[in-house]
Coordinates of C-alpha atoms in Angstrom, one line a residue:
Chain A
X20 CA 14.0 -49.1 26.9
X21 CA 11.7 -49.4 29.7
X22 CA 10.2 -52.8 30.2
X23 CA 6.3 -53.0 30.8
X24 CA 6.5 -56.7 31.5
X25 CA 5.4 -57.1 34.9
X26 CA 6.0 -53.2 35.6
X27 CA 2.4 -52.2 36.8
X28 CA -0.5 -54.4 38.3
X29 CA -4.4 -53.5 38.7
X30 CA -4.4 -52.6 42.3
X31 CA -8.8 -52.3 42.4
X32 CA -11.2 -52.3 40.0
X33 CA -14.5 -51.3 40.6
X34 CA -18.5 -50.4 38.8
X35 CA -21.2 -48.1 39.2
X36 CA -24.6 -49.4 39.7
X37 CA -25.9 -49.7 36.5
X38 CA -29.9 -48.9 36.7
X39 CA -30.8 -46.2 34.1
X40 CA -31.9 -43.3 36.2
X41 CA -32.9 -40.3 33.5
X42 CA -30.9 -36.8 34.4
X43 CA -27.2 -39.2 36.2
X44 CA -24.9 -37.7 34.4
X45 CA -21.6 -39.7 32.9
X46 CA -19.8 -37.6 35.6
X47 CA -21.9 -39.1 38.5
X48 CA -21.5 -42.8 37.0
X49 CA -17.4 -41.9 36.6
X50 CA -17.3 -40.5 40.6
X51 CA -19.2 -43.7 41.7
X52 CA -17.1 -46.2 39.7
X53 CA -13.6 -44.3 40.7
X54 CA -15.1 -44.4 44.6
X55 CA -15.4 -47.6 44.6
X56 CA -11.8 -49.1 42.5
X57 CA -10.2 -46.7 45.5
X58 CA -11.9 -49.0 48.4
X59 CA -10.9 -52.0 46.4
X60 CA -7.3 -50.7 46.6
X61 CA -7.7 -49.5 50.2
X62 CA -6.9 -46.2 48.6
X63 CA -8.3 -43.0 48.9
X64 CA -8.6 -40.0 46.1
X65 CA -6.0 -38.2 47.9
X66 CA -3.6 -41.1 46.3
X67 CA -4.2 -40.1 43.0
X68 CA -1.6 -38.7 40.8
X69 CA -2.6 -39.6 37.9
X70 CA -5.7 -39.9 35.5
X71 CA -6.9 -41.6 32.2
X72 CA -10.0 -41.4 30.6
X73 CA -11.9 -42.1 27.4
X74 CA -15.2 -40.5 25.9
X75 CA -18.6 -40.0 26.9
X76 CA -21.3 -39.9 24.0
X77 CA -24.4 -38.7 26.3
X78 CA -22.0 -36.2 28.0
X79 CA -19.9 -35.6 25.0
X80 CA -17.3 -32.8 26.3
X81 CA -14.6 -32.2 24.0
X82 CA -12.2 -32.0 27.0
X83 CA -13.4 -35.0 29.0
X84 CA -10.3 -36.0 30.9
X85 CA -9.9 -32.1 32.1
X86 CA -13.5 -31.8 33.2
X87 CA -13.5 -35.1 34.8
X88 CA -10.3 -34.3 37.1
X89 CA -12.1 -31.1 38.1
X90 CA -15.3 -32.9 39.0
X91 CA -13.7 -35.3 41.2
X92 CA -11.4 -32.9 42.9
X93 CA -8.2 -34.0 41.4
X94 CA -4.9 -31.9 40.0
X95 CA -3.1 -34.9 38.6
X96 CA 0.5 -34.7 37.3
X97 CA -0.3 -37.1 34.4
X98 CA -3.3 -36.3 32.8
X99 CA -4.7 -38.6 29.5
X100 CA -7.8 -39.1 27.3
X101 CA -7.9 -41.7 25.0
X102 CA -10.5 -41.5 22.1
X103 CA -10.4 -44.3 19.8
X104 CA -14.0 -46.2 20.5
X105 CA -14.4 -49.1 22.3
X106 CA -11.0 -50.2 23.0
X107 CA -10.0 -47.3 24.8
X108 CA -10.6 -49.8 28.1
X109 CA -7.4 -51.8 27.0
X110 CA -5.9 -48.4 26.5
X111 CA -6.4 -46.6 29.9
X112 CA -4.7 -49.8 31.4
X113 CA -2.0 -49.0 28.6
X114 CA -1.1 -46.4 29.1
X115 CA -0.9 -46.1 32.9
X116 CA 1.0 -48.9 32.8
X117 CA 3.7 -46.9 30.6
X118 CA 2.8 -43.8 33.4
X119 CA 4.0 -45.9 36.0
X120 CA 7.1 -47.5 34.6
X121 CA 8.5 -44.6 33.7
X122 CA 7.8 -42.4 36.3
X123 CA 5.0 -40.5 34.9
X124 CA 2.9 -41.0 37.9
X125 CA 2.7 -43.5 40.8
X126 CA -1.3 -44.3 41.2
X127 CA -3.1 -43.7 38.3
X128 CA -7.4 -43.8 37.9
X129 CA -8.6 -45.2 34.9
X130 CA -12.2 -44.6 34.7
X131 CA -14.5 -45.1 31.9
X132 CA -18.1 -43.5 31.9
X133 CA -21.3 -43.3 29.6
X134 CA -24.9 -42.1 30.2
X135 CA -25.6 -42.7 26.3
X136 CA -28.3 -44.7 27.4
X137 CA -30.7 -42.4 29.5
X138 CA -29.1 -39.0 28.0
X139 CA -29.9 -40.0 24.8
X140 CA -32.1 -42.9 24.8
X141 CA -33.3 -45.9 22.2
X142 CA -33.6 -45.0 18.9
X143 CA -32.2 -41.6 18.7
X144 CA -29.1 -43.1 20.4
X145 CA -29.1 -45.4 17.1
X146 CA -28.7 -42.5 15.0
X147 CA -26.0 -40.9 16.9
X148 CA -24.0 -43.9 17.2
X149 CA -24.5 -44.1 13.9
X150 CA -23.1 -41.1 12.8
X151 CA -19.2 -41.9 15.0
X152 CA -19.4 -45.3 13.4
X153 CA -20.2 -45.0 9.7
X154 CA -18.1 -42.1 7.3
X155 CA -20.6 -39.1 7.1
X156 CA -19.6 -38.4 3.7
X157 CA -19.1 -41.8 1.9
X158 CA -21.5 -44.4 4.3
X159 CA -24.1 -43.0 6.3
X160 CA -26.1 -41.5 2.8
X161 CA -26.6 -45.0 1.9
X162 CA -28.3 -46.0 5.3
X163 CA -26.6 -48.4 7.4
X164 CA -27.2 -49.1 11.1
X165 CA -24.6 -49.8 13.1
X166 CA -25.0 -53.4 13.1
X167 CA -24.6 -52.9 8.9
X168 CA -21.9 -52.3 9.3
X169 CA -20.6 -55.3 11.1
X170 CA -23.2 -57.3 9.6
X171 CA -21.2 -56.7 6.2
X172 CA -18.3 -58.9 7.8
X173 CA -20.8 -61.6 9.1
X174 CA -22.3 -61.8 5.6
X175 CA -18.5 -62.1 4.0
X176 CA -17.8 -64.6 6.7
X177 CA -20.2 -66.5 5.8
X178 CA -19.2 -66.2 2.1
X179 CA -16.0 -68.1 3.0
X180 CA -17.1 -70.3 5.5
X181 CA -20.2 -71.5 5.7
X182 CA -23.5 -69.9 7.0
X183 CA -22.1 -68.7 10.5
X184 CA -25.8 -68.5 11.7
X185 CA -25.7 -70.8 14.2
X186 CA -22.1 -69.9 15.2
X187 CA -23.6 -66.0 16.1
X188 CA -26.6 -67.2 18.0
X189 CA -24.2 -69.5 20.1
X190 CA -22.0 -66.6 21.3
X191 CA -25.4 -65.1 22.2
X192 CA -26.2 -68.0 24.0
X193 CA -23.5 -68.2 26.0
X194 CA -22.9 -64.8 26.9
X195 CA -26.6 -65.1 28.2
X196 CA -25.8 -68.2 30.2
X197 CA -23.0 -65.9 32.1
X198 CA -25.4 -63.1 32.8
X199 CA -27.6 -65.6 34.3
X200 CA -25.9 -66.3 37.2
X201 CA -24.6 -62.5 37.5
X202 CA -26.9 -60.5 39.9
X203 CA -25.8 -57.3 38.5
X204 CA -26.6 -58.4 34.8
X205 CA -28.9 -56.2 32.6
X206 CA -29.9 -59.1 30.7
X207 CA -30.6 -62.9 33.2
X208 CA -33.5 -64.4 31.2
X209 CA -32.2 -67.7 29.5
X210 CA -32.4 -67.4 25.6
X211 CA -31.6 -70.4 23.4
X212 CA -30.4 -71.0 19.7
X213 CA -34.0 -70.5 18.5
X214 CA -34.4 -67.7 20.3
X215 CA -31.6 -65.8 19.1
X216 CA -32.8 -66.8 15.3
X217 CA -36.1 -65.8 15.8
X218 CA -35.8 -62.7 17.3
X219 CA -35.9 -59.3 15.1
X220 CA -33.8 -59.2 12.1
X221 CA -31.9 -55.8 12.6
X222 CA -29.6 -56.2 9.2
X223 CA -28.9 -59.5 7.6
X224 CA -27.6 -61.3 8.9
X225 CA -27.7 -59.9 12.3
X226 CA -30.7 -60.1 14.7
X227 CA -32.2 -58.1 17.8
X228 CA -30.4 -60.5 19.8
X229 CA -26.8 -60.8 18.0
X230 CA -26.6 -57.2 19.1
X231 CA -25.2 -55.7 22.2
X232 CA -27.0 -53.5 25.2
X233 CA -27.2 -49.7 24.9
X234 CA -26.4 -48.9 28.5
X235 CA -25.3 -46.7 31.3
X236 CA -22.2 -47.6 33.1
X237 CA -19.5 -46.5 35.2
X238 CA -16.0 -48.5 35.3
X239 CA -12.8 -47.5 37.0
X240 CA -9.5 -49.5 37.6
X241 CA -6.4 -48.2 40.0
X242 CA -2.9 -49.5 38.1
X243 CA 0.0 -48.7 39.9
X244 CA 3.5 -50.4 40.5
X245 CA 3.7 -54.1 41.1
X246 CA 5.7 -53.3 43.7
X247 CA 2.7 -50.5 45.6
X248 CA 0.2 -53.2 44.3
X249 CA 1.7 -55.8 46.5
X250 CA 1.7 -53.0 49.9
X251 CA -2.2 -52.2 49.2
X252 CA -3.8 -55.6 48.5
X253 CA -2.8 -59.4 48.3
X254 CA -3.3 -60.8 44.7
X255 CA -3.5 -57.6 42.3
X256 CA -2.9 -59.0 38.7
X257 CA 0.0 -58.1 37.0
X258 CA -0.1 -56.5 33.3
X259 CA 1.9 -59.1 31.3
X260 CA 1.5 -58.0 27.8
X261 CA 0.0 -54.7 25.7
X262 CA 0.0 -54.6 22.0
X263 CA -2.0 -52.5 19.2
X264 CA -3.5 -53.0 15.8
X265 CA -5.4 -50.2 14.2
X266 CA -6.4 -50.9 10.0
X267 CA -9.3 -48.4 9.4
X268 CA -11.8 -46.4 10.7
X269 CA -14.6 -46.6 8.5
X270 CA -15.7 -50.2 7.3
X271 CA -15.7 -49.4 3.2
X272 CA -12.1 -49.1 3.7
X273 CA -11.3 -52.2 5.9
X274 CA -8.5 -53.6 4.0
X275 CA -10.2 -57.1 5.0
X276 CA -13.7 -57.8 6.5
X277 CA -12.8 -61.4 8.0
X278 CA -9.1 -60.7 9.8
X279 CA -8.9 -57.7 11.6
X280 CA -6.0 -55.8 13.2
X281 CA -6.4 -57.9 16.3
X282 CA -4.2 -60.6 14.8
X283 CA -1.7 -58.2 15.2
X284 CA -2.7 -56.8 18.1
X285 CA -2.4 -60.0 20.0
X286 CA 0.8 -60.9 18.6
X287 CA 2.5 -58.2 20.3
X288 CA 1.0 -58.8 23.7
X289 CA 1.5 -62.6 23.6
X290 CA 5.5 -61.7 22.5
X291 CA 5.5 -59.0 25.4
X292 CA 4.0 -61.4 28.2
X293 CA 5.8 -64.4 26.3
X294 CA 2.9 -66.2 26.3
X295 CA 0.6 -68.2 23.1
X296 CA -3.2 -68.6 23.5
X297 CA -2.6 -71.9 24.6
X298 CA -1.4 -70.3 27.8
X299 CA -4.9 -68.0 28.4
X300 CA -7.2 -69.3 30.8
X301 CA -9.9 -66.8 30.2
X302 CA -10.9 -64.5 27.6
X303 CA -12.7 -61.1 27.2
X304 CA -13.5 -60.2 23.8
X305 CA -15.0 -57.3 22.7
X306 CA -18.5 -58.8 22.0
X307 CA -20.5 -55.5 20.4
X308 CA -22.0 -58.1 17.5
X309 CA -21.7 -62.0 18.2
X310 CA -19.8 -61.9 14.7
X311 CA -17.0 -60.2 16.8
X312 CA -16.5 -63.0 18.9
X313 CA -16.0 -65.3 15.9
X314 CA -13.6 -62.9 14.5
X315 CA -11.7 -62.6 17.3
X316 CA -11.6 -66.0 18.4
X317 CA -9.5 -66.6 15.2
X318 CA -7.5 -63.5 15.0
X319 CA -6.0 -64.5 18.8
X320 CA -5.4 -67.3 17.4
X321 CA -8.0 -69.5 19.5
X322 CA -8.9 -71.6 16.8
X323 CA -8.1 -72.1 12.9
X324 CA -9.8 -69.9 10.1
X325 CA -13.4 -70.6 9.7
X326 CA -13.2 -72.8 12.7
X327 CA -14.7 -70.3 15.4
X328 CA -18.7 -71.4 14.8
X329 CA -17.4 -75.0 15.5
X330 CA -15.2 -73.6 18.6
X331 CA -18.2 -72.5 19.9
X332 CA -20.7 -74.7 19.3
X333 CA -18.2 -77.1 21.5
X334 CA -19.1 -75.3 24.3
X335 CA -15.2 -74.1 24.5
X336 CA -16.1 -70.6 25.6
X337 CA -18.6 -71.9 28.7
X338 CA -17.7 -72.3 32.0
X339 CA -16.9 -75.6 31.7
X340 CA -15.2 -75.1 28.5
X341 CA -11.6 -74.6 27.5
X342 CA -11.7 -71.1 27.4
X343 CA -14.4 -69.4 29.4
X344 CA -15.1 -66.2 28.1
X345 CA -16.8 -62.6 29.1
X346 CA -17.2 -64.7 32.7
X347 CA -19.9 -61.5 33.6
X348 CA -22.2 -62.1 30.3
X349 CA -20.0 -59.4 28.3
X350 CA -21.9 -56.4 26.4
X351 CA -24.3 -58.3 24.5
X352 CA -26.1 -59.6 28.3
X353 CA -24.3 -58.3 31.4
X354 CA -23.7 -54.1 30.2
X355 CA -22.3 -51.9 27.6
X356 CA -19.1 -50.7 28.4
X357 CA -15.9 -52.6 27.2
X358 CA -13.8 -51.7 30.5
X359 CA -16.5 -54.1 32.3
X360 CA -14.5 -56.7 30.7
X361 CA -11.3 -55.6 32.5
X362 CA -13.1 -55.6 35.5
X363 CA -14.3 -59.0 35.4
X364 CA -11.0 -60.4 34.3
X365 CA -9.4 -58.5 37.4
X366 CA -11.9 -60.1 39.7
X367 CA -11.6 -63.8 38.3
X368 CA -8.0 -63.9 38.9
X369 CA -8.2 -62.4 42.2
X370 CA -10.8 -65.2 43.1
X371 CA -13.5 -63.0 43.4
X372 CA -15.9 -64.1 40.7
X373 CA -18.2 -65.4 43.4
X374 CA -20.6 -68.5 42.0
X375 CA -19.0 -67.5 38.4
X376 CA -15.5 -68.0 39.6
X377 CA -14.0 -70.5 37.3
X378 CA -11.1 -72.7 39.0
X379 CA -7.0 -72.2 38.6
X380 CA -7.3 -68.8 37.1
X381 CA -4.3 -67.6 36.0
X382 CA -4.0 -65.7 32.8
X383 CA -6.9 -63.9 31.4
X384 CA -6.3 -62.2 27.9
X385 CA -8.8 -58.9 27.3
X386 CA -9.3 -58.0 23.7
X387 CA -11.6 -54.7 22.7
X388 CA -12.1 -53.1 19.3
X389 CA -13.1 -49.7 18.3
X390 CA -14.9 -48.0 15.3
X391 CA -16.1 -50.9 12.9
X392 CA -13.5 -53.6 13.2
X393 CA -10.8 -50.8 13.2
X394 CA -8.8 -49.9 16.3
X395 CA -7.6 -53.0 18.3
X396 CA -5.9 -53.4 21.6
X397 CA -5.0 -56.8 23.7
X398 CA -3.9 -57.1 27.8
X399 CA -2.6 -60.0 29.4
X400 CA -3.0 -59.8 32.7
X401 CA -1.6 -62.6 35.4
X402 CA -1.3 -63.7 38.9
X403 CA 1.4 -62.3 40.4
X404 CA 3.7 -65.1 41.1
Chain B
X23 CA -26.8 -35.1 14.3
X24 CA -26.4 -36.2 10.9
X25 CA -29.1 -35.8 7.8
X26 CA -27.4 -38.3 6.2
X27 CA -26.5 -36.8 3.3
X28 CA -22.9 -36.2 1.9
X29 CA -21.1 -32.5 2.8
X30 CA -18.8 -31.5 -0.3
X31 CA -14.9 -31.0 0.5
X32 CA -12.8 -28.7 -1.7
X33 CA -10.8 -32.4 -2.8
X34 CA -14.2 -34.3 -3.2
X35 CA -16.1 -31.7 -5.4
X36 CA -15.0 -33.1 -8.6
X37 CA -16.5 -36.4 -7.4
X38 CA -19.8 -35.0 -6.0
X39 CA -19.8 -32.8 -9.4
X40 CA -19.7 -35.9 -11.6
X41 CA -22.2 -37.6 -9.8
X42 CA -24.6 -35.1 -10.2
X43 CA -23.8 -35.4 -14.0
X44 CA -24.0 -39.3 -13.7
X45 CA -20.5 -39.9 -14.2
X46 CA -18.4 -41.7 -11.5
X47 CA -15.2 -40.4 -11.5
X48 CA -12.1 -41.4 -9.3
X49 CA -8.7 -39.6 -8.1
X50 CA -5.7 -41.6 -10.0
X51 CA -2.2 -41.1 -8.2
X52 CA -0.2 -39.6 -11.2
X53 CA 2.7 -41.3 -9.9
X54 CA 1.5 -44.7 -8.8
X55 CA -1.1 -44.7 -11.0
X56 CA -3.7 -46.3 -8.4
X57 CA -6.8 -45.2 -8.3
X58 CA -8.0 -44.1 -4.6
X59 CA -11.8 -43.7 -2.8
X60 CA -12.6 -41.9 -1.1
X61 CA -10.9 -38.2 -2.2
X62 CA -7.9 -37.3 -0.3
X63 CA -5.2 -34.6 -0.2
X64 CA -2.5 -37.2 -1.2
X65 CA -2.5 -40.8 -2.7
X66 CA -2.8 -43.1 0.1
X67 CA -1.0 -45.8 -1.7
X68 CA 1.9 -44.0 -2.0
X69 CA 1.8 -40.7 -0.6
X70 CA 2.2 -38.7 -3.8
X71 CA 0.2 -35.4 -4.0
X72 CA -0.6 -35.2 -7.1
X73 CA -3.7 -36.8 -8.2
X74 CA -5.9 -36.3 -11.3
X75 CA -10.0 -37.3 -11.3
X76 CA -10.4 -40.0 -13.9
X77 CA -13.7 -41.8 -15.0
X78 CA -13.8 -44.8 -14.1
X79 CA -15.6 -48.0 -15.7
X80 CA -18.8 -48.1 -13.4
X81 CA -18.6 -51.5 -13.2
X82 CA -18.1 -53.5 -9.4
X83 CA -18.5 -56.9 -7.9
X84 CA -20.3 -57.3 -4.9
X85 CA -17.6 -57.8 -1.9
X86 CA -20.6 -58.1 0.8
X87 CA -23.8 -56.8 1.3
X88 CA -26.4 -56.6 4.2
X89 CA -30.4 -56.2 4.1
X90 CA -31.4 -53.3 6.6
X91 CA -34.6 -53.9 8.5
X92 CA -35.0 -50.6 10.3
X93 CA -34.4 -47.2 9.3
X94 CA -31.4 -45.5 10.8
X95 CA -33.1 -42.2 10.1
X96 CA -36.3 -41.1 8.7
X97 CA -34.9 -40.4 5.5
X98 CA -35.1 -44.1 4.8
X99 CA -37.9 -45.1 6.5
X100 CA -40.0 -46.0 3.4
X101 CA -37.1 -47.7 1.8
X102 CA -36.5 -50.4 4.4
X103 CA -35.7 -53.2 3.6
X104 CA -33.1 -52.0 1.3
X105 CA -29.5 -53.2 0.7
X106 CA -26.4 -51.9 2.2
X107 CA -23.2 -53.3 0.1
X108 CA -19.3 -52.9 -0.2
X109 CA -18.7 -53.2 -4.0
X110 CA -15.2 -53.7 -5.2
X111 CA -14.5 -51.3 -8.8
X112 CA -13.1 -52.9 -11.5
X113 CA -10.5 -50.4 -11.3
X114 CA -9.7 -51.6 -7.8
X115 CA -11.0 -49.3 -5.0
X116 CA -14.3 -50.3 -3.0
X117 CA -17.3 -48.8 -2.0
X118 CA -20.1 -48.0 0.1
X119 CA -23.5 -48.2 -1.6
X120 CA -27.0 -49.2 -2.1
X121 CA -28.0 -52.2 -4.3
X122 CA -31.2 -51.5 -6.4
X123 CA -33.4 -52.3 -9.3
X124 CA -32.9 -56.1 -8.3
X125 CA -35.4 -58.1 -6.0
X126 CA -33.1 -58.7 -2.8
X127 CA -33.3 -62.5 -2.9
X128 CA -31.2 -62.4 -6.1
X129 CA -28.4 -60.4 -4.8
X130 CA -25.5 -62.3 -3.9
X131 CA -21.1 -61.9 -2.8
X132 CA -19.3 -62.2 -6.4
X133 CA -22.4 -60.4 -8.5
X134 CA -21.4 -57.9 -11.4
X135 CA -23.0 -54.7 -10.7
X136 CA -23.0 -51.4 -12.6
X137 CA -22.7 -47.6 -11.3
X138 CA -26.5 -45.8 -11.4
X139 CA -27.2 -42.6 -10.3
X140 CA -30.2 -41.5 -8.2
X141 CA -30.7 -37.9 -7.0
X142 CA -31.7 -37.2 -3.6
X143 CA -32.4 -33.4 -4.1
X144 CA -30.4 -30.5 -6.1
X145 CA -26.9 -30.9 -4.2
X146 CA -27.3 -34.3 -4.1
X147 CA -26.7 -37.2 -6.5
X148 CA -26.1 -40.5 -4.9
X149 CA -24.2 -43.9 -6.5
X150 CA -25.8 -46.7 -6.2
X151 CA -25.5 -50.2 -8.0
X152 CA -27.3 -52.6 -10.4
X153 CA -26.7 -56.0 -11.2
X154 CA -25.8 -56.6 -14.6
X155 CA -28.6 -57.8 -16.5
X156 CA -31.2 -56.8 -13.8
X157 CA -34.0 -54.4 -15.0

């Protein structure tokens, strides 16, 4: 057996500018991204040997991965697409890593790219996320949105707990407090509780603002050996831990609505990196609906059942918090696109989160999710020591 | 993109048949005896294949529900708002459905609800659920 422990780091990470400009295509926002993760890892494209990709839903070519390498002039030797929903970020940085340790390939691209925003655009974008998210067959004849869908888990959550209102609009809240003071953020206006709880209810008991951006994006990350990582650039994180929980696809058949595969998920990454949450200095979590957060936040094992509203309201997930988390204002204020958050985790323990940087950085754990609470993946990521 | 409406499989015809006669009827695992939804090839309980369509009680408790304010699609544009639930059956398997012929503010987790039928067009017969009592 092959230990990934330590095996590969994240060499350069880099983003595509994010302003929705009608007729880019997700191929343009995937070159751009990859352009610049290579000049972050004083690489060029000629280093490339191997390449991992997800999905695009504005540019939805069966054969992504294959198109993608020809567009960017690339005949790698390990060739991937990964095409689970949103945590396919956490994957790409997967499964490189396993590339690299055994051989695979030396210098892998990870690139993750979507025009679903200006390809598709507002509210016929909601009915073709709708149809990936809820069972054609079985859900979608009864009507839900997307946010139904999680919505369904907020309203069971709140069955158990306690009305979890005020627990939601504080995830909003925060995450909005992070895009503030991010220049690239989609979202900077300063919301409030209120605000969040006033603003359109979308589906009990979710509101406008409790739901994430629909967005262009372009996000690429260069993993490679710990040992090439340490030649190209001082301070490239090391992948500590991987591990997987998938449950479902579709939400009717969710085996539970309030603990989710990511309990499991993180479990084997903290026993890979042999680390607890304790250990975490900052978190990404997969923040589609603010009832994610909540979710998560207990499944990692953050805080007790029921206790993640509370957690929050504590301030525990600010910048001055115990656990500052999606640093960059996550999906639901900085940008769609789940791989952001590996990207911003990169650049906080590098020291390079500029007037967001929080202090002592040394572990940052990056949880995304796919489908409706269904496919779930957790990274570990550390300074090198 | 999708009309929203329900395509029939070769293994869910017996179900999508029974709707349209207002029966709701479920696979049962002949060898496990659990009773599955949605229709599959094999039991996915146990893996057996051989499964036999069984009515089922019609009555469900309400395992969560949500009350849509916008209309994935303009087939249920004049409906909204309208209630998206998970009901648990009796008989064990849940459910995706619609709650109806009860004002929304009296819909609650835990409810008993029973199986009604409402046809969308000649192909299609949907399941939807009542509380008990209601109407």
């Amino acid at each position: 057996m092959i230990p990934l422990r330590g095996a590969a780091a994240i060499a350069g990470v880099g983003e595509s500018p994010f302003a929705t400009v009608p007729g880019k295509t997700a191929m343009q926002f995937a070159a751009e991204a990859a352009g610049a993760a290579l000049e972050d890892a004083n690489l060029t494209f000629d280093a490339i040997d191997g390449l991992v990709t997800a999905y695009s839903v504005g540019e939805p070519f069966r054969f992504f991965a294959t198109v993608l390498a020809e567009y960017l002039g690339l005949q790698p030797r390990w060739l991937s697409q990964v095409n689970v929903g949103g945590s396919v970020g956490n994957l790409l940085v997967e499964h490189a890593a396993m590339a690299v340790a055994t051989g695979m390939a030396d210098t892998v691209l990870c690139v993750w790219a979507d025009n679903r925003r200006s390809a598709i655009g507002g509210t016929r974008t909601i009915s073709t996320v709708a149809d990936l998210a809820a069972h054609p067959d079985y859900e979608l004849p009864f009507g839900p949105m997307v946010p139904s869908l999680y919505a369904l888990a907020a309203n069971r959550y709140s069955t158990q707990y306690g009305d979890a209102s005020g627990g939601l609009a504080d995830v909003a809240v925060t995450m909005r407090d992070y895009a503030v003071r991010h220049p690239k953020a989609h979202k900077r206006t300063p919301i409030t509780r209120d605000d969040v709880l006033s603003s359109p209810m979308v589906s009990t008991p979710l509101h406008a603002l409790d739901c994430c951006l629909i967005s262009d994006y372009g996000a690429a990350a260069i993993v490679t050996s710990a040992e090439r990582a340490r030649d190209l650039v001082g301070g490239a994180p090391l992948i500590l831990g991987v591990g997987e929980g998938t449950t479902h696809e579709f939400i009717s058949q969710a085996p539970s609505l309030t603990q989710t595969g990511a309990q499991r998920a993180g479990e084997a990454a903290y026993r890979m990196a042999g680390l607890g949450p304790g250990d975490i200095d900052l978190a990404y979590l997969y923040d589609c609906f603010t009832i994610t957060v909540l979710l998560l936040l207990e499944d990692l094992g953050f805080c007790g059942r029921g206790e993640a509203p509370a957690f929050v309201a504590s301030g525990a997930l600010a910048a001055s918090g115990e656990l500052p988390t999606n640093t960059h204002g996550g999906l639901l204020s900085y940008s769609n696109g789940g791989f952001l958050h590996v990207v911003e985790a990169v650049r906080q323990l590098r020291g390079d989160g500029g007037d967001r940087q929080v202090p002592d950085a040394e572990t940052a754990l990056v949880h995304l999710q796919g489908g409706v609470l269904s496919t779930h993946a957790t990274l570990i990521l550390g300074v090198d020591r | 993109m999708s009309e929203f409406l329900p395509h029939e499989t070769v293994e869910s015809q017996p179900f999508w048949e029974a709707c349209r006669q207002e029966r709701l009827l479920l696979q049962r695992c002949d060898r496990c005896g659990r009773f599955q939804y949605y229709p599959r090839a094999l039991c996915v309980h146990c893996a057996g294949v051989d499964l036999t369509y069984e009515q089922v009680s019609g009555r469900a408790t309400v395992h969560a529900f949500s009350v849509v304010h916008r209309a994935p699609h303009p087939r249920f544009a004049d409906r909204v708002p309208y209630v998206v639930a998970l009901v648990t059956l009796d008989e064990g398997p849940q459910m995706m459905t619609n709650i109806t012929g009860a004002p929304i503010d009296e819909i609650h987790v835990g409810q008993t609800v029973r199986v009604t039928f409402e046809r969308v067009d000649d192909d299609v017969t949907l399941p939807m659920f009542t509380p008990e009592g209601a109407g």
